[in-house]
Coordinates of C-alpha atoms and ligand atoms in Angstrom, one line a residue:
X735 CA -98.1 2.9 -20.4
X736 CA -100.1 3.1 -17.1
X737 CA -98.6 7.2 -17.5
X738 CA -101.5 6.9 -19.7
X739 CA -104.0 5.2 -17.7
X740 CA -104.6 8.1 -15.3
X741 CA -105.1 11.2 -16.9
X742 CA -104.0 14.6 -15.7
X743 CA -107.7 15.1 -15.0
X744 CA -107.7 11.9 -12.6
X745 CA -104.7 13.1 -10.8
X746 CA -105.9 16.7 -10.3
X747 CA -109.1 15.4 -8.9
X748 CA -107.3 12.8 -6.4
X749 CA -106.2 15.8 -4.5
X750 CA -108.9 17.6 -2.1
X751 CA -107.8 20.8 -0.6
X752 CA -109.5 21.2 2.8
X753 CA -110.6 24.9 3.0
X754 CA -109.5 25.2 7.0
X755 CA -109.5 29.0 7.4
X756 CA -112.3 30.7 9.3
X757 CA -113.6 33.1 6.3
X758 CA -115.1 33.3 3.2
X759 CA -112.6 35.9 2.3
X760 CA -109.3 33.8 3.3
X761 CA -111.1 30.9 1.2
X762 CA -111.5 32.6 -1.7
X763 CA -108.0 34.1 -1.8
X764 CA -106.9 30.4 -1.3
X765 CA -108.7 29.3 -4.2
X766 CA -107.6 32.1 -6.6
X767 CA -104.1 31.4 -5.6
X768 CA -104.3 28.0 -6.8
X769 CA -105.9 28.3 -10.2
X770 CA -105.7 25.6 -12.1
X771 CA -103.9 23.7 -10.3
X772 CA -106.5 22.5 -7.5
X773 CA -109.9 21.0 -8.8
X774 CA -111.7 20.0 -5.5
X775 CA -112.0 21.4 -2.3
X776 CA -113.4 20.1 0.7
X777 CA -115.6 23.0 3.2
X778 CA -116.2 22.0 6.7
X779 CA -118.3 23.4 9.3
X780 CA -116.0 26.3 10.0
X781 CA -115.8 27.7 6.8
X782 CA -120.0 27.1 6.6
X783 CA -120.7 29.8 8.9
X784 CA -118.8 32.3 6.9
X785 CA -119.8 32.1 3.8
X786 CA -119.0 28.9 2.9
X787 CA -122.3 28.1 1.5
X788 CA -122.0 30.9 -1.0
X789 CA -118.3 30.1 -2.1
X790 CA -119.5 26.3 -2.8
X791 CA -122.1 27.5 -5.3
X792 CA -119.4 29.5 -6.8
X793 CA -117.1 26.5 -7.2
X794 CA -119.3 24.7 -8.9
X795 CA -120.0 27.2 -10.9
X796 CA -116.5 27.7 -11.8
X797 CA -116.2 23.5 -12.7
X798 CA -114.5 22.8 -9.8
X799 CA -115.3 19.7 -7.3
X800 CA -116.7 20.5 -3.8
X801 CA -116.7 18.0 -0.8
X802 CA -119.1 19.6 2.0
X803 CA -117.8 17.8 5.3
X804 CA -120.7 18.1 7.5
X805 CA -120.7 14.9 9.3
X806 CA -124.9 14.7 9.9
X807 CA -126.4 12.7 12.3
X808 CA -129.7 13.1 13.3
X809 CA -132.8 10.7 13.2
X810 CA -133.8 9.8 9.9
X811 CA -136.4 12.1 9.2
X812 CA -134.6 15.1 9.0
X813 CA -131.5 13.6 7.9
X814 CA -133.5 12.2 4.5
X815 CA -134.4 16.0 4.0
X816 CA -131.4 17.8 5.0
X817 CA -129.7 15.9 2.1
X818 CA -132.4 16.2 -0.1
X819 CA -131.7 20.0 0.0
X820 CA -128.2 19.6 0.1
X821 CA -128.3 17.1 -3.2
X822 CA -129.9 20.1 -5.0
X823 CA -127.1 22.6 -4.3
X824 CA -124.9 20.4 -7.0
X825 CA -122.0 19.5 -4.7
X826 CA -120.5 16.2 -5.2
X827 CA -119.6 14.7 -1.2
X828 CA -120.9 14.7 1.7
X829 CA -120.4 13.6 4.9
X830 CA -122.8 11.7 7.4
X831 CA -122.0 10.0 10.4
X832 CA -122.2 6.0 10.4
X833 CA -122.7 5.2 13.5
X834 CA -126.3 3.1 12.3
X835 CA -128.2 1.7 9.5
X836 CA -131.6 3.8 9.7
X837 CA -129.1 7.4 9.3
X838 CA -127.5 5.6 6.3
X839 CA -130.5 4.5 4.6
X840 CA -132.6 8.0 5.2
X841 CA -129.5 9.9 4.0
X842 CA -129.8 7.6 0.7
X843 CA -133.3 7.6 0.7
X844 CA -132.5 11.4 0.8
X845 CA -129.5 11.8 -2.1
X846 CA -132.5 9.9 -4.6
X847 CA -131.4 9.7 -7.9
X848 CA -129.0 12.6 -7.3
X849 CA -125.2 12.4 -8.3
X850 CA -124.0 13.4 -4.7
X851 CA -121.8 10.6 -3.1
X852 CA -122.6 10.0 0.5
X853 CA -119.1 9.3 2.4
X854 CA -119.3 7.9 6.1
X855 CA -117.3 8.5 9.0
X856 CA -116.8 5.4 10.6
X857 CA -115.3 6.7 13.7
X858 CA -114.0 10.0 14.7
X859 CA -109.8 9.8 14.9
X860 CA -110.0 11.8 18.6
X861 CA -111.6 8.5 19.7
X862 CA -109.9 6.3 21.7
X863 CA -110.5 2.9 23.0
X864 CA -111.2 4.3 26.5
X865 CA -113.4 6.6 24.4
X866 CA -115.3 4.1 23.0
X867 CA -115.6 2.1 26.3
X868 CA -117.3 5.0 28.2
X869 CA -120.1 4.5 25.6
X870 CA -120.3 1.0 26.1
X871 CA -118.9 -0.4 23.1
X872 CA -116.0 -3.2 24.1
X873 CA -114.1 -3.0 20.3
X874 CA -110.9 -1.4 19.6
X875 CA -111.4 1.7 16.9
X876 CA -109.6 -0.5 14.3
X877 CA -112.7 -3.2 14.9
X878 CA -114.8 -0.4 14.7
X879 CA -114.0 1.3 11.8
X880 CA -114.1 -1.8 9.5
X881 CA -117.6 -3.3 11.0
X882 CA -119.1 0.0 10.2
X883 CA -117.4 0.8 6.7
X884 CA -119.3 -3.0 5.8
X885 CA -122.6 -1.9 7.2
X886 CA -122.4 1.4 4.9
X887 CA -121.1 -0.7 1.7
X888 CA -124.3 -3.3 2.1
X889 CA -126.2 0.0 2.8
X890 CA -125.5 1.0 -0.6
X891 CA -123.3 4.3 0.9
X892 CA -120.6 5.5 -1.8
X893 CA -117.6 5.7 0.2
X894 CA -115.7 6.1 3.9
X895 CA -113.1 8.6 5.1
X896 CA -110.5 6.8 6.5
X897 CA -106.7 7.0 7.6
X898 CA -104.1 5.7 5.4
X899 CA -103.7 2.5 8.1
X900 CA -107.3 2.0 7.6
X901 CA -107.6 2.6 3.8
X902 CA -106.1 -1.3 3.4
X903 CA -108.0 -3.4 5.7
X904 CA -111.2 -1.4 4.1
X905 CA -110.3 -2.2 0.7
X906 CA -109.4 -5.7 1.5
X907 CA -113.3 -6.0 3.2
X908 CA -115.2 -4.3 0.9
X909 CA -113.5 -4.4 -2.7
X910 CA -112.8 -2.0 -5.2
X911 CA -116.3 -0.4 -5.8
X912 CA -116.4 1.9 -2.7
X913 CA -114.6 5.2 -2.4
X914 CA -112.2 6.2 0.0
X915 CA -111.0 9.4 1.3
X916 CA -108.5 9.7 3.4
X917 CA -106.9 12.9 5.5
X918 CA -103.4 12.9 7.7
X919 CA -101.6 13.1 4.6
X920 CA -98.3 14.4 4.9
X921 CA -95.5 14.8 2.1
X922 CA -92.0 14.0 2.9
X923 CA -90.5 16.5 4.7
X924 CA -93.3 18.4 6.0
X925 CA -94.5 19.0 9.6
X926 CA -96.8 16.3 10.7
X927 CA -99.1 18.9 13.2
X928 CA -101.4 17.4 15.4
X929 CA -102.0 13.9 12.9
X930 CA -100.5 11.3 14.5
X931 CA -101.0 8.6 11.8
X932 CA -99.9 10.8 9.1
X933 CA -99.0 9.0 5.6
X934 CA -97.4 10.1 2.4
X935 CA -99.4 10.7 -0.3
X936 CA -98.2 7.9 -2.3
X937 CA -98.2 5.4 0.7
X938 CA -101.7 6.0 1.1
X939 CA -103.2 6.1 -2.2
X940 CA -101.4 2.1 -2.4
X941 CA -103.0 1.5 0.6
X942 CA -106.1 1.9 -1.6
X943 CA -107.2 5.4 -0.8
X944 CA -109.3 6.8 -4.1
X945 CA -108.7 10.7 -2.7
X946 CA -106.4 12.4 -0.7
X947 CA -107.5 15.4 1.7
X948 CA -105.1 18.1 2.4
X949 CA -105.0 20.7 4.4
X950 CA -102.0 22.4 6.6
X951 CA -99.0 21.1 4.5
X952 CA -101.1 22.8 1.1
X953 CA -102.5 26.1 3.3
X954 CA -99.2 26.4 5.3
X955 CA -96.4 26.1 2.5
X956 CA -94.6 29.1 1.1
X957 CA -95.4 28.7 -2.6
X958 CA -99.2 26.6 -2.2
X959 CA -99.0 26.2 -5.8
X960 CA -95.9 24.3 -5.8
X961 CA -97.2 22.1 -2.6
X962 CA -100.3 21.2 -4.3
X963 CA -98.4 20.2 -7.4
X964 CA -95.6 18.3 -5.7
X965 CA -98.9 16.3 -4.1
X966 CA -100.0 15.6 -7.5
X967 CA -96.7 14.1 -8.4
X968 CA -96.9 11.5 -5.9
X969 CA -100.6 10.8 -6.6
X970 CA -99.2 10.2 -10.0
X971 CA -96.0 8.2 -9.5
X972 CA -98.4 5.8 -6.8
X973 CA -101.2 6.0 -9.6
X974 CA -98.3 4.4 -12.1
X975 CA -97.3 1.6 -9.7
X976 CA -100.4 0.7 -8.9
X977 CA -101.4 0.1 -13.2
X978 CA -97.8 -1.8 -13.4
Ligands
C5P1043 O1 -104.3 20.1 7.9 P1 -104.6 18.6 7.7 O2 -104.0 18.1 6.4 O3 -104.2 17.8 8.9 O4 -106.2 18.6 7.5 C1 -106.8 17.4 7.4 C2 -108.3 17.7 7.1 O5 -108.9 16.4 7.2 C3 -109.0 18.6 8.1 O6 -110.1 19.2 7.4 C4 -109.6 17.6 9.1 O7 -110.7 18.0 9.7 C5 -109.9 16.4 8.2 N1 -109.9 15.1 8.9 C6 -108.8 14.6 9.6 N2 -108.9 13.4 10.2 C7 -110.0 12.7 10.1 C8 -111.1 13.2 9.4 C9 -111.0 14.4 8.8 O8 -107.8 15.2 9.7 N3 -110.1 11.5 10.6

């Protein structure tokens, strides 16, 4: 029955595979490789300055999802019109920084009536509390992370990234009409890396994540294919116990 509710389409689109390689070339060999099975990808600023511009258009163009993950922040001005030129290249995320309301509102002021989703980053995961006391601010990143992921939701903002450990408390703040993607996923049985707060893909989408990005255990595995699939099997099995 709740097999039903999520269709293979829902599944496949849960599953964001980050595009971490430096070239266009190594990108587009990546995507070929996974065919079918992949239907959103995620470019960050890496990828941008080789070619990843060009290899978005041609997702799109192939029906495929792109996320561009270029965390803006800049006064609002230029912020309302770098999206506005970003809304017209037909991707579906982006990132901006919400770190304050006037960057929110000029990036929505920016998207329009366009379908891109705006997706904050609360705070960045390097951060620590010493971090955040050097620039003044006295709460933990935990405290952070939630005040700012309200201030984007009364904004109007479409969604956060945000770990699995975070994905909860968001979701118990804000409700169900607010996206949430969240990176540090890591299947059982592969290499954690540098993520420290790594979660399974089915622990975090109950924790209330909406997407999962993936990068190294996908870009890293012998058969990416099979990775990407076994991902999607979780997503679905969490997908199932969540509709129960
Ligand atoms: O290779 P891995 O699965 O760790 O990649 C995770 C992706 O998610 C990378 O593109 C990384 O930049 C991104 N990300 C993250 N942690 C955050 C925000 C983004 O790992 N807090």
């Amino acid at each position: 029955m709740a097999e039903q509710s999520a269709t293979r389409e829902e599944i496949k689109n849960a599953l964001i595979v980050a595009l971490d390689v430096p070239s266009y070339e190594d990108a587009s060999a990546i995507v070929s490789e996974l065919g079918d099975a992949v239907s959103f990808y995620k470019i960050g600023l890496e990828l941008l300055f080789d070619g990843g511009l060009r290899l978005a258009h041609e997702l799109r163009d192939a029906g495929k999802l792109v996320f561009l993950d270029m965390k803006l922040l800049d006064i609002g001005n230029t912020v309302e019109k770098a999206v506005r030129n970003i809304a017209r290249l037909g991707v579906n995320y982006l990132t901006i920084h919400a770190v304050d309301g006037k960057t929110l509102r000029a990036a929505k002021e920016g998207k329009g009536a366009s379908e891109l989703k705006l997706l904050g980053v609360t705070v960045l995961t390097s951060l620590t509390k010493e971090d955040l006391a050097e620039q003044g601010i006295s709460e933990s990143p935990q405290e952070l992370v939630l005040r700012r992921a309200r201030m984007a939701h009364t904004i109007g903002i479409d969604g956060v990234i945000a770990s699995g450990l975070e994905a909860r408390a968001i979701r118990e703040a804000v409700g169900s009409d607010f996206t949430i993607i969240t990176p540090g996923i890591r299947p059982v049985g592969s290499a954690a890396n540098d993520q420290a707060r790594a979660m399974t893909p089915r622990d975090a989408i109950l924790a209330g994540a909406n997407h999962l990005v993936v990068g190294r255990p996908v870009l890293n595995a012998p058969d990416r294919k099979i990775a990407a699939l076994a991902i999607q099997d979780e997503i679905r099995d969490a997908f199932s116990t969540l509709k129960q």
